mmCIF file of C-alpha atoms and ligand atoms in Angstrom:
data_model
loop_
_atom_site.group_PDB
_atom_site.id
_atom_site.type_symbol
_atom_site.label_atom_id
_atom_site.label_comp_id
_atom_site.label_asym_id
_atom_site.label_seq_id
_atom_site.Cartn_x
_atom_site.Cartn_y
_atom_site.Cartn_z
ATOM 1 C CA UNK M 1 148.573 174.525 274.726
ATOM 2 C CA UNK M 2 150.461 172.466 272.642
ATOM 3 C CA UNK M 3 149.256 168.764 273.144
ATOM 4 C CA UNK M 4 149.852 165.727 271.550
ATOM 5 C CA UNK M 5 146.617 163.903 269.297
ATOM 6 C CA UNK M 6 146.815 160.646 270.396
ATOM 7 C CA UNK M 7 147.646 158.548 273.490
ATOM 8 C CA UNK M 8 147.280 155.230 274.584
ATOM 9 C CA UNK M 9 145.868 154.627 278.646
ATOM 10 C CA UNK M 10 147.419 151.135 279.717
ATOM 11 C CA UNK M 11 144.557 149.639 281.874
ATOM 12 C CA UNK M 12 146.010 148.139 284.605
ATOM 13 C CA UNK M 13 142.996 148.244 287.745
ATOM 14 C CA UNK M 14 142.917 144.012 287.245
ATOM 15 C CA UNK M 15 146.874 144.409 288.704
ATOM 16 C CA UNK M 16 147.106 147.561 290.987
ATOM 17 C CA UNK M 17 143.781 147.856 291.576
ATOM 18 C CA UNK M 18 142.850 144.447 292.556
ATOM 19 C CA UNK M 19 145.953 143.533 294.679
ATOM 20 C CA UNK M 20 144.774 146.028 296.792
ATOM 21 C CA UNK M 21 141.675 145.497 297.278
ATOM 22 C CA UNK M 22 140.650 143.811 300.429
ATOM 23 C CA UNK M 23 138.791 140.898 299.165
ATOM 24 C CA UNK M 24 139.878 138.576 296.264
ATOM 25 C CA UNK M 25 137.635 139.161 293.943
ATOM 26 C CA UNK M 26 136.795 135.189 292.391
ATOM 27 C CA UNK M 27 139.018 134.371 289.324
ATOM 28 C CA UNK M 28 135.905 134.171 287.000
ATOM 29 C CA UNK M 29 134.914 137.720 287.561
ATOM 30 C CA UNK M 30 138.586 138.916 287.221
ATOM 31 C CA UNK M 31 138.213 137.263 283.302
ATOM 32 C CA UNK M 32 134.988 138.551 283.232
ATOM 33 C CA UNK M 33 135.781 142.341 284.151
ATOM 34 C CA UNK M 34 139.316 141.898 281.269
ATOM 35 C CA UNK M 35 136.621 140.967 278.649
ATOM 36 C CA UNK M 36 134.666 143.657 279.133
ATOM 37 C CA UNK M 37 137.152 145.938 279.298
ATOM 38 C CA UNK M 38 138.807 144.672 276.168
ATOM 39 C CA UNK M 39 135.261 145.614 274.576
ATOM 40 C CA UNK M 40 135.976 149.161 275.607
ATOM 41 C CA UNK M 41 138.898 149.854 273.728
ATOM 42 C CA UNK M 42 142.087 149.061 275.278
ATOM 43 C CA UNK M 43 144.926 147.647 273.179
ATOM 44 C CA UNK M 44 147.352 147.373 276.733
ATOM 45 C CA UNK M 45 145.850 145.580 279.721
ATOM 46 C CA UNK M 46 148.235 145.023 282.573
ATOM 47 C CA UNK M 47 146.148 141.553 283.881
ATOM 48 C CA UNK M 48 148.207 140.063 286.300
ATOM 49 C CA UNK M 49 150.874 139.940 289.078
ATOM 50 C CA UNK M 50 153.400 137.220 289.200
ATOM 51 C CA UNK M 51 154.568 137.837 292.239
ATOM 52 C CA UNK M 52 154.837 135.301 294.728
ATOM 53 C CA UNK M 53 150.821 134.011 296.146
ATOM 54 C CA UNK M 54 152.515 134.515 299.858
ATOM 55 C CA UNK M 55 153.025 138.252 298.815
ATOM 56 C CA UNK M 56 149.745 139.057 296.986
ATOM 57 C CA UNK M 57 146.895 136.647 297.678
ATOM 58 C CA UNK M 58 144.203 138.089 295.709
ATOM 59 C CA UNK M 59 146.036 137.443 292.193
ATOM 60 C CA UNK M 60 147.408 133.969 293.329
ATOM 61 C CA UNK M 61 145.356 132.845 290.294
ATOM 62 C CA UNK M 62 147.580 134.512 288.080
ATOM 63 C CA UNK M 63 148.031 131.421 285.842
ATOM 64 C CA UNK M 64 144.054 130.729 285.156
ATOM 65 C CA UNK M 65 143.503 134.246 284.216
ATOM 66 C CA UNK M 66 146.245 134.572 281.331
ATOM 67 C CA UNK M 67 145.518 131.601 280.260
ATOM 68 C CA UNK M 68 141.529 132.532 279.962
ATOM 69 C CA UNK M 69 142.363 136.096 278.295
ATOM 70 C CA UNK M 70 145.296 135.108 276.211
ATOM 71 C CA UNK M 71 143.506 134.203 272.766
ATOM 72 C CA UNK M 72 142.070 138.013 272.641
ATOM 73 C CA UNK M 73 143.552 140.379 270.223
ATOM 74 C CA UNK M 74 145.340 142.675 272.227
ATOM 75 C CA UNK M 75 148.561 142.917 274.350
ATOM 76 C CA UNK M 76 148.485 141.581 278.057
ATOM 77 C CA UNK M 77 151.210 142.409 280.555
ATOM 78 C CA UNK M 78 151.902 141.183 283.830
ATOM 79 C CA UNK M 79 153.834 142.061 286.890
ATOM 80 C CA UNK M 80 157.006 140.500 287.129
ATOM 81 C CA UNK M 81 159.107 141.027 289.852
ATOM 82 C CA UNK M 82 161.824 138.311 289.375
ATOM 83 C CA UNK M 83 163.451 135.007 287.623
ATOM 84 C CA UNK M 84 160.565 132.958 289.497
ATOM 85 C CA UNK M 85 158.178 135.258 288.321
ATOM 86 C CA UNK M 86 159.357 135.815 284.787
ATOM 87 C CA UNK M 87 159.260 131.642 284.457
ATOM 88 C CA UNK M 88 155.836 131.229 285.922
ATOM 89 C CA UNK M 89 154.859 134.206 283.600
ATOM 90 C CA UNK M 90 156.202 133.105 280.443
ATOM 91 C CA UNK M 91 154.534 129.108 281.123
ATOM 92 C CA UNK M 92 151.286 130.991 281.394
ATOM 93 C CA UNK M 93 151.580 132.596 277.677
ATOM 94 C CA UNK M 94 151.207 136.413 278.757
ATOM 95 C CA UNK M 95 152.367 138.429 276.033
ATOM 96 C CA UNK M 96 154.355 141.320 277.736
ATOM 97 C CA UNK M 97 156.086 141.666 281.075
ATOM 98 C CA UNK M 98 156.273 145.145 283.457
ATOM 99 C CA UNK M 99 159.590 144.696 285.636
ATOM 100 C CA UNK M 100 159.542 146.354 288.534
ATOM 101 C CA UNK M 101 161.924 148.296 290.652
ATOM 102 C CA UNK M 102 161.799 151.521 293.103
ATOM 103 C CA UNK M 103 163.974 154.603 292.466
ATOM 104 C CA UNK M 104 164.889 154.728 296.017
ATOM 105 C CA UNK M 105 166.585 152.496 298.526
ATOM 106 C CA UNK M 106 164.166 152.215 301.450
ATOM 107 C CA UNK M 107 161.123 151.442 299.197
ATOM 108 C CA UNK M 108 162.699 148.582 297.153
ATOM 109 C CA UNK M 109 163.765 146.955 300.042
ATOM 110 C CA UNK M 110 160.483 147.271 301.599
ATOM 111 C CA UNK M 111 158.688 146.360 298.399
ATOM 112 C CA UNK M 112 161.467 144.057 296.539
ATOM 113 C CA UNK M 113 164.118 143.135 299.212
ATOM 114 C CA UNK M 114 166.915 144.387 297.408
ATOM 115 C CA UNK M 115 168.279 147.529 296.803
ATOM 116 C CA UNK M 116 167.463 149.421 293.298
ATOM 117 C CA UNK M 117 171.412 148.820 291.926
ATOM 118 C CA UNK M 118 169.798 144.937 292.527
ATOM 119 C CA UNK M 119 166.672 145.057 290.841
ATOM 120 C CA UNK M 120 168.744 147.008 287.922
ATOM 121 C CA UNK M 121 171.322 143.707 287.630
ATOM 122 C CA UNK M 122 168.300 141.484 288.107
ATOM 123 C CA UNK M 123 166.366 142.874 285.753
ATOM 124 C CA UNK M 124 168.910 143.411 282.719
ATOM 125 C CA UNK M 125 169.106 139.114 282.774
ATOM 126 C CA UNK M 126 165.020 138.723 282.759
ATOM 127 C CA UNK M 127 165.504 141.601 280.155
ATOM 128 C CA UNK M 128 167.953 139.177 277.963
ATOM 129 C CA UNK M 129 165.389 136.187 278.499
ATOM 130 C CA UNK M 130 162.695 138.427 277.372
ATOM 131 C CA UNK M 131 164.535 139.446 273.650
ATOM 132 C CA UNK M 132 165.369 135.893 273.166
ATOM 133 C CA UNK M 133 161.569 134.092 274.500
ATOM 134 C CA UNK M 134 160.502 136.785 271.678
ATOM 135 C CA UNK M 135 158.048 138.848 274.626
ATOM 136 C CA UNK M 136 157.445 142.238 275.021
ATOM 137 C CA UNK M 137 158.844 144.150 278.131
ATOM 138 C CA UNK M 138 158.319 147.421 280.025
ATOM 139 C CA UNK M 139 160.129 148.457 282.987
ATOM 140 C CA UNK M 140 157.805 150.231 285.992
ATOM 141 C CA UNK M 141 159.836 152.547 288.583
ATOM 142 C CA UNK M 142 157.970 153.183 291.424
ATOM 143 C CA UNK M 143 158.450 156.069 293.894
ATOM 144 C CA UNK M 144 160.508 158.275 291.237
ATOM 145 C CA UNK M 145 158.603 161.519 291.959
ATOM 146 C CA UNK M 146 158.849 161.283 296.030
ATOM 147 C CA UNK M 147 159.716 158.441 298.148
ATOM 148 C CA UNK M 148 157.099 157.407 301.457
ATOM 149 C CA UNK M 149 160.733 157.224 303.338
ATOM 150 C CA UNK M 150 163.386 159.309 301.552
ATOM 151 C CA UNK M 151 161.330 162.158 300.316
ATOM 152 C CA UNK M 152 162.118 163.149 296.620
ATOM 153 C CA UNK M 153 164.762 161.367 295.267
ATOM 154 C CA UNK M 154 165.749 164.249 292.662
ATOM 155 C CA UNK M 155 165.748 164.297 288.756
ATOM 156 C CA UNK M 156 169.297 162.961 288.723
ATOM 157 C CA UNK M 157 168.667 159.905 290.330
ATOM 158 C CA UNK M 158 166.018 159.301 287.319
ATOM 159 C CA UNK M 159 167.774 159.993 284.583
ATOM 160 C CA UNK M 160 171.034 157.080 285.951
ATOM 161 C CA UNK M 161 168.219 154.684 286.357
ATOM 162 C CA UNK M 162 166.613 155.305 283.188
ATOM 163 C CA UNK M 163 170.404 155.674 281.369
ATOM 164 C CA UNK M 164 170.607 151.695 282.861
ATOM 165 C CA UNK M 165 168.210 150.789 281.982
ATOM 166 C CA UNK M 166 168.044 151.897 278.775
ATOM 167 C CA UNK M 167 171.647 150.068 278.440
ATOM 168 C CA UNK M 168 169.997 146.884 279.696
ATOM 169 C CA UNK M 169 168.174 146.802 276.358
ATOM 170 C CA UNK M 170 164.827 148.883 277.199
ATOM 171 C CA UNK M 171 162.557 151.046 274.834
ATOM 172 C CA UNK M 172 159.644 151.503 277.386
ATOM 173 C CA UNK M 173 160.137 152.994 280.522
ATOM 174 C CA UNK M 174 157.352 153.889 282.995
ATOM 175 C CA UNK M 175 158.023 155.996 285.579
ATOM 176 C CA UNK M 176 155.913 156.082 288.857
ATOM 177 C CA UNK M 177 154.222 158.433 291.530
ATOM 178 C CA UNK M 178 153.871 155.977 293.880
ATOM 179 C CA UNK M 179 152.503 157.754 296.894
ATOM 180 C CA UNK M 180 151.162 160.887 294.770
ATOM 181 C CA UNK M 181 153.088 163.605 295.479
ATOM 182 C CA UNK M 182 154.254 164.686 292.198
ATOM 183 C CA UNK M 183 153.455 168.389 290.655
ATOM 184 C CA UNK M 184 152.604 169.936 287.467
ATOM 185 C CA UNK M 185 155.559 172.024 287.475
ATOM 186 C CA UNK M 186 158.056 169.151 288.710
ATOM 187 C CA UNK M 187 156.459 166.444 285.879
ATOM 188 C CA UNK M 188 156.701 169.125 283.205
ATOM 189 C CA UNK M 189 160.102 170.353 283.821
ATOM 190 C CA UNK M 190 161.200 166.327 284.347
ATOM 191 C CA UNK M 191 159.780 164.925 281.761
ATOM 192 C CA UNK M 192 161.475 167.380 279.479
ATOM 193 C CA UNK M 193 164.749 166.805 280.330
ATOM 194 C CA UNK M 194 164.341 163.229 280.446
ATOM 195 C CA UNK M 195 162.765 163.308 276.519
ATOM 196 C CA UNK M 196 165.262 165.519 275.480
ATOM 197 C CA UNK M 197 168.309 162.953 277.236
ATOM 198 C CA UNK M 198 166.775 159.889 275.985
ATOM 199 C CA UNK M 199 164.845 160.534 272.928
ATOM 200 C CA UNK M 200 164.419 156.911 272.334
ATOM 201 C CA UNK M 201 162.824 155.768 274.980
ATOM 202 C CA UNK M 202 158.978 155.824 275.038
ATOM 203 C CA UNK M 203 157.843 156.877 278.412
ATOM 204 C CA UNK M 204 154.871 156.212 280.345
ATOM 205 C CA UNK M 205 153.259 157.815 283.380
ATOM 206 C CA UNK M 206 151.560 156.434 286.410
ATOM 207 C CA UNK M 207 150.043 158.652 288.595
ATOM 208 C CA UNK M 208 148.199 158.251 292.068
ATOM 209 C CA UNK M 209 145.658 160.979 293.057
ATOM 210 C CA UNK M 210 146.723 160.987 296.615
ATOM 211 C CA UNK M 211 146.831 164.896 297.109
ATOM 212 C CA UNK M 212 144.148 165.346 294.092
ATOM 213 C CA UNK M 213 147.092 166.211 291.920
ATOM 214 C CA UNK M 214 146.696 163.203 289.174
ATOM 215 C CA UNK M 215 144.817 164.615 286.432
ATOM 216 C CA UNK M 216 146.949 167.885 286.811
ATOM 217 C CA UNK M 217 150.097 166.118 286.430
ATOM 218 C CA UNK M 218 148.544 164.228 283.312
ATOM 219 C CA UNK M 219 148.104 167.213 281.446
ATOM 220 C CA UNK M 220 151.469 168.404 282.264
ATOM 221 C CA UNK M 221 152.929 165.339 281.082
ATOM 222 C CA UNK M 222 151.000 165.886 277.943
ATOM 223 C CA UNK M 223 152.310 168.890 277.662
ATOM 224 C CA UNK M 224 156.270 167.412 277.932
ATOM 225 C CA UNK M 225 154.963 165.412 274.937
ATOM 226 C CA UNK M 226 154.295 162.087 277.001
ATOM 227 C CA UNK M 227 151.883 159.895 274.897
ATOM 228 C CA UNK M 228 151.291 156.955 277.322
ATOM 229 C CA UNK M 229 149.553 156.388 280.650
ATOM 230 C CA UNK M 230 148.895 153.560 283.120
ATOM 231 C CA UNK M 231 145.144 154.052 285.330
ATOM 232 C CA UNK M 232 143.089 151.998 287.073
ATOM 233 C CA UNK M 233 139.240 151.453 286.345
ATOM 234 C CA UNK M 234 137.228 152.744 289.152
ATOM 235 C CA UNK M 235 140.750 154.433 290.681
ATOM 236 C CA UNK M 236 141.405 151.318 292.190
ATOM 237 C CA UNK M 237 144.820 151.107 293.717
ATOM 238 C CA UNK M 238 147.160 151.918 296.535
ATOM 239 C CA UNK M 239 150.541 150.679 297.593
ATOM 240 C CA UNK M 240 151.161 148.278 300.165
ATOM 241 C CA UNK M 241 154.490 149.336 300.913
ATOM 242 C CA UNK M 242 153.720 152.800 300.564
ATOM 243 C CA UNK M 243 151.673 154.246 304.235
ATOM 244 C CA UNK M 244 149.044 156.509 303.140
ATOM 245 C CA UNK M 245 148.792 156.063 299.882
ATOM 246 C CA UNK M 246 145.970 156.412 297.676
ATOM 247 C CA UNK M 247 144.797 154.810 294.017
ATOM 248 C CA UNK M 248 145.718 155.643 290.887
ATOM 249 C CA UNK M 249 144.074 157.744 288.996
ATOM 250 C CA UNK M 250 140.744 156.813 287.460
ATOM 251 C CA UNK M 251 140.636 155.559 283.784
ATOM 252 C CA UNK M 252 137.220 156.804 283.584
ATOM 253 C CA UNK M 253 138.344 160.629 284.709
ATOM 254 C CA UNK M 254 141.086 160.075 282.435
ATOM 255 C CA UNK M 255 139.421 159.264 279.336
ATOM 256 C CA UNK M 256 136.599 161.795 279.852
ATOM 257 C CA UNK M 257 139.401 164.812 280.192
ATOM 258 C CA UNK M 258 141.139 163.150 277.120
ATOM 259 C CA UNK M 259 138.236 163.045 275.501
ATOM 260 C CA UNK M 260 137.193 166.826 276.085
ATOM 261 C CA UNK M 261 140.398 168.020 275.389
ATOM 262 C CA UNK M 262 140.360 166.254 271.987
ATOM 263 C CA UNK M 263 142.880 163.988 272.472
ATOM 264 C CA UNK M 264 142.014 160.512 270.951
ATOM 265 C CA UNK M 265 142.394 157.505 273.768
ATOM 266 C CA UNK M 266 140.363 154.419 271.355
ATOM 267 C CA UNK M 267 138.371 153.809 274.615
ATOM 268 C CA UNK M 268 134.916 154.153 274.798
ATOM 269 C CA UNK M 269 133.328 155.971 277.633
ATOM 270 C CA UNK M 270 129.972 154.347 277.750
ATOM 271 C CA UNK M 271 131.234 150.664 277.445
ATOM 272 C CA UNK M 272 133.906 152.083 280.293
ATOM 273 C CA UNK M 273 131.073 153.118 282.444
ATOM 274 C CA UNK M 274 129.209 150.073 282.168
ATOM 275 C CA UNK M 275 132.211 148.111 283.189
ATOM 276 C CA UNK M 276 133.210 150.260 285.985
ATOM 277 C CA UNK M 277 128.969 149.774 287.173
ATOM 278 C CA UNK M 278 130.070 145.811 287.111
ATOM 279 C CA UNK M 279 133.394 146.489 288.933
ATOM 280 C CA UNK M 280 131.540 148.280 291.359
ATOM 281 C CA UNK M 281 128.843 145.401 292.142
ATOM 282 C CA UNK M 282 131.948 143.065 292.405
ATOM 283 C CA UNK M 283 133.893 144.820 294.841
ATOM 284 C CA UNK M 284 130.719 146.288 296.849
ATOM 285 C CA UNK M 285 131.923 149.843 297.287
ATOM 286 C CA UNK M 286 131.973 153.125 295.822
ATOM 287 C CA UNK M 287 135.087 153.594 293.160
ATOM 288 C CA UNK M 288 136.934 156.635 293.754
ATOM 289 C CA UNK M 289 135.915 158.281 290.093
ATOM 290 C CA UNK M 290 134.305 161.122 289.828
ATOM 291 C CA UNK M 291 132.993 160.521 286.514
ATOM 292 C CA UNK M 292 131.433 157.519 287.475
ATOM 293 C CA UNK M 293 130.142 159.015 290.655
ATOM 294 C CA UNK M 294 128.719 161.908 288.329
ATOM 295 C CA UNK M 295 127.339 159.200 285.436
ATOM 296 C CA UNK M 296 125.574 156.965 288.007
ATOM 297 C CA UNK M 297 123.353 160.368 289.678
ATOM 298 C CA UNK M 298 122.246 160.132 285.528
ATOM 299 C CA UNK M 299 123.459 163.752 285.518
ATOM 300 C CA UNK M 300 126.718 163.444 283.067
ATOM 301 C CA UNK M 301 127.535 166.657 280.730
ATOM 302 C CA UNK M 302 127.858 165.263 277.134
ATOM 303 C CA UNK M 303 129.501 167.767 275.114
ATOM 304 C CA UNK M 304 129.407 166.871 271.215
HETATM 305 ZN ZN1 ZN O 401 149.936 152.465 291.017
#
């Protein structure tokens, strides 16, 4: 296999993870679980949503959590689905934003209300304030692998969104299996056309473990030469918009397979387990990891 050395997991369970969850998990504890997880290695923490309280209640404190996390030395993004959202994002001093859109019709209407042409004009202006407010910006596209209502989209559909958006001024594209229905064979052969069209643009994968696929479709990714990730601690996760839909993949079953296939992450597994033990105790239920699951029977292979 031919795999790259190095990648970087964006942590992003305190966005995806917790919007999903049931309860709202109290502001304090949502600092509390970003510390630690800071401890554990991450440079890339997705904190935050900025989407509008009515929408997502559980990270209406948006605001108090930046501004709690902000002075640590690494990047923070938040979710940022439009002008509102970019201006209450940029008051709170968040150093990066994610805009969002959906590769297909149905789901960014359900999701966004507007159509993805929309969210493309929409999000080349918040792209413009971005460059000149001096942040840092990646784009997320959800459902690009297989849409909940239209099924799979197609590669060509992927590479016009990405060739927009790569006019609209971006460098970091993330591309999203919403609902989990991505392959091996359909990440490899995509994500290999897509380098070799755009080789510019630094892509990042998000993967759901719906159908058990997620870890597969990492290492095929790896093997198209992708170097970043997006998970969620514990496999937190789903998709409102998205029926049936499971989390993302676990950051803890990431970094362990990372980590055995010699690939460097920065993150460190113990500190991550502790952290997922406390994320556990907040949210009262078992995380869907099975390294934790394995680590907390005391029973966890350690290979040197
Ligand atoms: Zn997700």
């Amino acid at each position: 296999m031919n795999l790259v050395k190095k990648v970087k997991i964006i942590e992003i369970g305190p966005r995806d993870g917790l919007q999903n969850e049931e309860k709202f998990l109290e502001t304090e504890r949502k600092i509390a679980l970003i510390r630690q997880l800071v401890e554990c290695g991450f440079q890339e923490i997705e904190a935050t949503s900025f989407v509008h309280p009515k929408w997502i209640p559980n990270l209406a404190d948006a605001e108090q959590v930046i501004q709690e996390i902000i002075d640590l030395p690494i990047t923070f993004f938040a979710l940022v689905p439009n002008e509102k959202g970019y201006e209450r994002a940029k008051q709170s001093g968040v150093d990066g934003m994610t805009f969002v859109l959906s590769a297909t019709d149905t789901h960014s209407q359900k999701n966004l209300n507007r159509s993805t042409e929309e969210s493309l004009k929409e999000i080349a202006s918040l792209v413009k304030k971005a460059q000149n407010d001096d942040l840092q910006y990646r784009a997320s596209v959800s459902t690009v692998f297989g849409c909940p209502f239209e099924g799979n989209p197609g590669l060509e559909r992927t590479l016009k969104i990405v060739d927009q958006l790569v006019e609209s001024g971006f460098k970091r594209v993330g591309l999203c299996d919403t609902i989990g229905v991505a392959n091996p064979l359909q990440v490899f052969e995509w994500m290999t056309k897509l380098k070799t069209e755009f080789s510019d643009v630094e892509f990042e994968l998000h993967f759901h473990d719906t159908y058990g696929r997620g870890l597969a479709n990492v290492v095929a990714g790896l093997e198209a030469g992708i170097q970043a990730f997006d998970s969620s601690i514990g496999g937190l996760g789903g998709c409102p918009y998205a029926p049936g839909a499971t989390g993302n993949i676990s950051t803890e079953d990431l970094v362990d397979l990372l980590r055995e296939m010699k690939v460097e992450t920065g993150i460190n597994i113990d500190k991550l387990l502790e952290t997922s033990q406390n994320v556990h105790r907040f949210i009262g239920k078992d995380l869907d990891s099975k390294v934790w699951r394995v680590d907390r029977s005391g029973s966890r292979y350690i290979s040197t």
